[in-house]
Amino acid sequence: MIFASDNTGPAHPRVMQAVMAANEDYKLPYGNDDVTEAAVKGVRDLFEAPEADVQFVPTGTAANALALAVLAKPWDAVFCHRIAHVEEDECGAPEFYSGAKLVLVEGDEARIDPDALEDAIQTCLGRGVHGAQPGPVTLTNITEAGTAYSLDQMADVIAVAKRHGLPVHLDGARFANACAALGCTPAEMSWKLGVDAVSFGGTKNGCLGVEAVVCFDPAKARELTLRRKRAGHLWSKTRYLSAQMGAYVADGLWLEMAEAANARGAELAAGLRNMPGAVIHHEVAANIVFASLPRAAHQRAFKAGARYGVTGDIDSGAPEALLRCRLVCDWSFDPAQIDKALALWAG
Amino acid sequence: MIFASDNTGPAHPRVMQAVMAANEDYKLPYGNDDVTEAAVKGVRDLFEAPEADVQFVPTGTAANALALAVLAKPWDAVFCHRIAHVEEDECGAPEFYSGAKLVLVEGDEARIDPDALEDAIQTCLGRGVHGAQPGPVTLTNITEAGTAYSLDQMADVIAVAKRHGLPVHLDGARFANACAALGCTPAEMSWKLGVDAVSFGGTKNGCLGVEAVVCFDPAKARELTLRRKRAGHLWSKTRYLSAQMGAYVADGLWLEMAEAANARGAELAAGLRNMPGAVIHHEVAANIVFASLPRAAHQRAFKAGARYGVTGDIDSGAPEALLRCRLVCDWSFDPAQIDKALALWAG
Amino acid sequence: MIFASDNTGPAHPRVMQAVMAANEDYKLPYGNDDVTEAAVKGVRDLFEAPEADVQFVPTGTAANALALAVLAKPWDAVFCHRIAHVEEDECGAPEFYSGAKLVLVEGDEARIDPDALEDAIQTCLGRGVHGAQPGPVTLTNITEAGTAYSLDQMADVIAVAKRHGLPVHLDGARFANACAALGCTPAEMSWKLGVDAVSFGGTKNGCLGVEAVVCFDPAKARELTLRRKRAGHLWSKTRYLSAQMGAYVADGLWLEMAEAANARGAELAAGLRNMPGAVIHHEVAANIVFASLPRAAHQRAFKAGARYGVTGDIDSGAPEALLRCRLVCDWSFDPAQIDKALALWAG
Amino acid sequence: MIFASDNTGPAHPRVMQAVMAANEDYKLPYGNDDVTEAAVKGVRDLFEAPEADVQFVPTGTAANALALAVLAKPWDAVFCHRIAHVEEDECGAPEFYSGAKLVLVEGDEARIDPDALEDAIQTCLGRGVHGAQPGPVTLTNITEAGTAYSLDQMADVIAVAKRHGLPVHLDGARFANACAALGCTPAEMSWKLGVDAVSFGGTKNGCLGVEAVVCFDPAKARELTLRRKRAGHLWSKTRYLSAQMGAYVADGLWLEMAEAANARGAELAAGLRNMPGAVIHHEVAANIVFASLPRAAHQRAFKAGARYGVTGDIDSGAPEALLRCRLVCDWSFDPAQIDKALALWAG
């Protein structure tokens, strides 16, 4: 019952086996090896993008920061949702890598509102040389609120960017969960909509630590290569990164794990919806549920070993007071654990 | 016969097993797990430095850049040897992380000459506010030429730094090989000499990809933590980094592997010294040999599958012309491969 | 009738004379001259801060960016009002110099609300290592809305900063206008309240182009010196910057000019308040007035040569439609020009 | 007898008058004024480059750093002479603005040796992604040693850069002195040779503080504009910068002053060449003389009020010992002062 995040669980056995297999033999360093070649091809095939530049890094923060650095000029504004991961959880990495400035855009359910984006761009334009210049727009799907953009909703945001000639980045830390939720292909959720670069996440979905920066414009490859090296993210033994990604995209493993995680999220949400006194806060599109539960419910669950983020003091206060929590399901969750948690909360 | 680098070989089975073992169970992210706790303790114990701040990153470039960023101000000069890895092979990462400027110091056998260092510092001082200010001194042991600083030689360089109140960093990508070569302890080669921070390498010595930044001043811990995060090097699943380092420092594995690699280097050097027409270029202290061999010798070796760096064109030109090469031995080398290579070169 | 900004008018004759006088004789460069020494002393005396570090730069953007770079760490949040000049009008200079991230705080009349500041700090704290760390708070007096913080209002904001151990910067591009408005001394509006560094403006108040960065902690002097040089703001012929500031702080010229400008602002506001159809938008504390006037009023004024910023299209649309404008009065304004403008607007 | 630098003397009366004249009337800020328009046109006319982007900043460090930031990528090497001003005297400003790394090239008389430049570029290329990438070449004419590149010598260096497709910057802090020395036009010393951007200096040649960044590729204008603003170098009252430059390029004043300064340099050199015991160290091409003189000679001169840079202790030691000095002549020097100094040194 560890709902703290989708980075608390184990890597998938097939991912681990691929890492073991990559440990055989001598291989040239810095990505000049067959494991990397295969993984790059696997990602390109998955995205139906044979020309895309694909580079692996071990963290989502690195992937986002690199992708934005390639898309933005140092004097640009990067438009993101007010609660985007790049804004709240990356300690300034996007700014450090790119020099650019994040400009926060409002929108319900953690989705950028197209009109609010248009307003933000107009505000920038109105400042001329005195303000940051309009630069990349970055979306996140699955969002930080656990909701999803539909493809149409993404298209509406991207249309605003494209109208102003701005590049678009997709933070896909939970890209697989979004594809599973929407029933679309990676291509449909990225370049077919006009997305220029994706952070394609593996870490939160059954890998040890790997994300692919996928740039659909191959002209960016050299810059991305140099920025990755300069940031200390070019592994001499790249094969251990690549092996994870190779296994992840092979035989639909990425989607299989995301579907499992989303199914657990749905079960959790269904259980909470039926529970008197529980309140669900956002649309539940994938594997994340925000809910408020009575303090006593949290106390019972924690006493039995559950772990997850709660806003407020679990230990003292009125037992019936509602405390908000964030529950995240991993690909590896046993459905019985969901039932057990629901039973504990219900009391 | 892959002498290209000590990053071409496999990770040690005990390192791989530790990674597998870390894959059990749910663990809190971002280093708040028992695997990380144990690995940090292991490194502290190894360095006899119970207060040291220890943080793991996956590349040597990241380790060096982070350590120097913590020791340097943006307007500082970082003094390094002319052929230091930070200067030649990190694509500006130390400058990117720190803002500081590398100032190159001469010295035989890739060792900083203490007098040349004093001169470089005096030159800086003479420029007042107009030039970069004297900042950290960074040494590398084993050096990029495959030579070693003796402890006394390190002490002589460090004495110059300390006379001016400057911090000292040790690039220890091959720290284990240096300890093996000198027969000293990690403490003797670091804080006991006045070293303030070490990049303690695992990647080139049997790990998948892990280096520890070891800061002996615990007051630097917070800054290092934030700089690591901001550079995208805080892993959500830190346990997979930590597990490698935990196994590496357990039961002397680090030293055992370094001794093996150094032994192969010594065998290689001995064989080349006895080979008519071969010239060895530097003192061979550890697992790296620079040598010049006739073109024909390289041709025979490459035809048989050997791989290593050669300066010049192997394929065309006078067969007797000497071409310089760099040969690096891995912990995992089979001595028979050394013999085979020597036989091929000898013709 | 040029109300576009307080940077459109001439420098004061006494400032010009001081620049001429500094042109006599040979003087050592980089601020090692008697003109600079006198100007530094003049600023220290004005602030009753004999130990303060005082450095001159030619723009307010440079002054703010330098001051914040000295107060902030690269991973810090800098808290400013949503419409602060550092946020809207400096094209990312504060971020470029400091590496830090601006975090926007709400508040009526362009004044930071103390409770909103507390919330913003708490939000930062709640993110731990994942978000930017709480750093300097920067206030602006006179604000961008033309309003003033009272000393008590400043104290309330500063109290929040100090409760968390955060440094405080005052953007004083219109510092003199604020002192004139509040009837307080420079010391009362700065270090006596807990302000750590001030951008003390001269450019908008009768100088050619000079601002003093005043740091009350003399320990910051060296860092400020080096950052100024590194940013290209150390003048070889510093005397021409210093001469302006020397004249500005001598014999109360700074205050005399600010009082004149504020008086014009008051006359303008009084006239508009009496004008049917005109709406004034903010408290008018000094020399800036935001107002809405009928399109026809703007058309009459522009036709007669008036110039100022208007939001919307003056040329076409309903004559009675209200268009918002920003009117700024210079120290040098002839009161007759105010009357003339009022008459034109009134029709 | 102030030979300390060419930044110790007064500005030319015509420059001062232009600044006074610019103080009349109200003018739009940020360079949208007629004084700026005229100065930009004046510089374009002087360079016979009607499309060039011309922007004014108050220091040579800012001009160099901006120009290089526009020409270099953050991961580039900037090739400069070992004793270039950008390397020794700008406290890392070029690196701060551009992110790039300075790579030092040897060459006699402070002139980049074309073969050494070729070697440095080849070394970079040989490192692939691991090292800095070949970027701009920056030359200085008049050099830091007081020597001049002939146009042919410049062409030889530039040919190396162009062979590799690298942009070329000219640090022209003493551009006028070089034109005067070579008898060439600004166009002949810049774009006609393949120079892409010039720092065209005014400060050391009779202005208060102004340099023009001249970019011959107008496509760089927007980036330069934004970088200038972001660095705090866009003046609200740009007219006071522009007025200086306008007067400087009008009616040949720039050349007239440089010729005067060079004539003084020649007189000084001639006198020293005839002086027993004096040694001149470099070719004297313009207004800078490096010489060694007996300590006693320095003592006599300093006692009589002379000021200039001396390496070593003037006050104590053998009177006959030679001490090296750097003597710089200003446009404003009275030839009688030269004679007086020569007489004092001669004893």
CSV table of N, CA and C in Angstrom, one decimal, chain C residues 113-119 121-122 125 134 137 155-168:
chain,number,residue,atom,x,y,z
C,113,ASP,N,1.4,41.9,-0.8
C,113,ASP,CA,0.6,41.7,0.4
C,113,ASP,C,1.3,40.7,1.3
C,114,PRO,N,1.5,41.1,2.6
C,114,PRO,CA,2.3,40.3,3.5
C,114,PRO,C,1.8,38.9,3.6
C,115,ASP,N,0.5,38.7,3.6
C,115,ASP,CA,0.0,37.3,3.8
C,115,ASP,C,0.2,36.5,2.5
C,116,ALA,N,0.1,37.2,1.4
C,116,ALA,CA,0.4,36.5,0.1
C,116,ALA,C,1.9,36.1,0.0
C,117,LEU,N,2.7,36.9,0.6
C,117,LEU,CA,4.2,36.6,0.6
C,117,LEU,C,4.4,35.4,1.5
C,118,GLU,N,3.8,35.4,2.7
C,118,GLU,CA,3.9,34.3,3.6
C,118,GLU,C,3.5,33.0,2.9
C,119,ASP,N,2.4,33.1,2.2
C,119,ASP,CA,1.9,31.9,1.5
C,119,ASP,C,2.9,31.4,0.4
C,121,ILE,N,6.1,31.9,0.4
C,121,ILE,CA,7.2,31.3,1.1
C,121,ILE,C,6.9,29.8,1.5
C,122,GLN,N,5.7,29.7,2.1
C,122,GLN,CA,5.3,28.4,2.6
C,122,GLN,C,5.2,27.4,1.5
C,125,LEU,N,8.7,26.3,0.7
C,125,LEU,CA,9.2,25.4,1.8
C,125,LEU,C,8.6,24.0,1.6
C,134,PRO,N,13.4,29.4,-0.8
C,134,PRO,CA,13.0,30.8,-0.5
C,134,PRO,C,14.3,31.7,-0.5
C,137,VAL,N,13.4,38.9,-1.0
C,137,VAL,CA,12.2,39.6,-1.3
C,137,VAL,C,12.5,41.0,-1.9
C,155,ALA,N,7.3,47.8,6.3
C,155,ALA,CA,7.8,47.1,7.5
C,155,ALA,C,7.0,45.7,7.6
C,156,ASP,N,5.7,45.8,7.2
C,156,ASP,CA,4.9,44.6,7.3
C,156,ASP,C,5.4,43.5,6.3
C,157,VAL,N,5.8,43.9,5.2
C,157,VAL,CA,6.3,43.0,4.2
C,157,VAL,C,7.7,42.5,4.6
C,158,ILE,N,8.5,43.4,5.1
C,158,ILE,CA,9.9,43.0,5.5
C,158,ILE,C,9.8,42.1,6.7
C,159,ALA,N,8.8,42.3,7.6
C,159,ALA,CA,8.7,41.4,8.7
C,159,ALA,C,8.6,39.9,8.3
C,160,VAL,N,7.8,39.7,7.2
C,160,VAL,CA,7.6,38.3,6.8
C,160,VAL,C,9.0,37.8,6.3
C,161,ALA,N,9.7,38.6,5.5
C,161,ALA,CA,11.0,38.1,5.0
C,161,ALA,C,11.9,37.8,6.2
C,162,LYS,N,12.0,38.7,7.1
C,162,LYS,CA,12.9,38.5,8.2
C,162,LYS,C,12.6,37.3,9.1
C,163,ARG,N,11.3,37.1,9.2
C,163,ARG,CA,10.8,35.9,10.0
C,163,ARG,C,11.4,34.6,9.4
C,164,HIS,N,11.7,34.6,8.1
C,164,HIS,CA,12.2,33.4,7.4
C,164,HIS,C,13.7,33.6,7.1
C,165,GLY,N,14.3,34.7,7.6
C,165,GLY,CA,15.7,34.9,7.4
C,165,GLY,C,16.1,35.3,6.0
C,166,LEU,N,15.1,35.9,5.3
C,166,LEU,CA,15.4,36.2,3.9
C,166,LEU,C,15.9,37.6,3.7
C,167,PRO,N,16.8,37.9,2.8
C,167,PRO,CA,17.3,39.2,2.6
C,167,PRO,C,16.2,40.1,1.8
C,168,VAL,N,16.3,41.4,1.9
C,168,VAL,CA,15.4,42.3,1.3
C,168,VAL,C,16.1,43.3,0.4
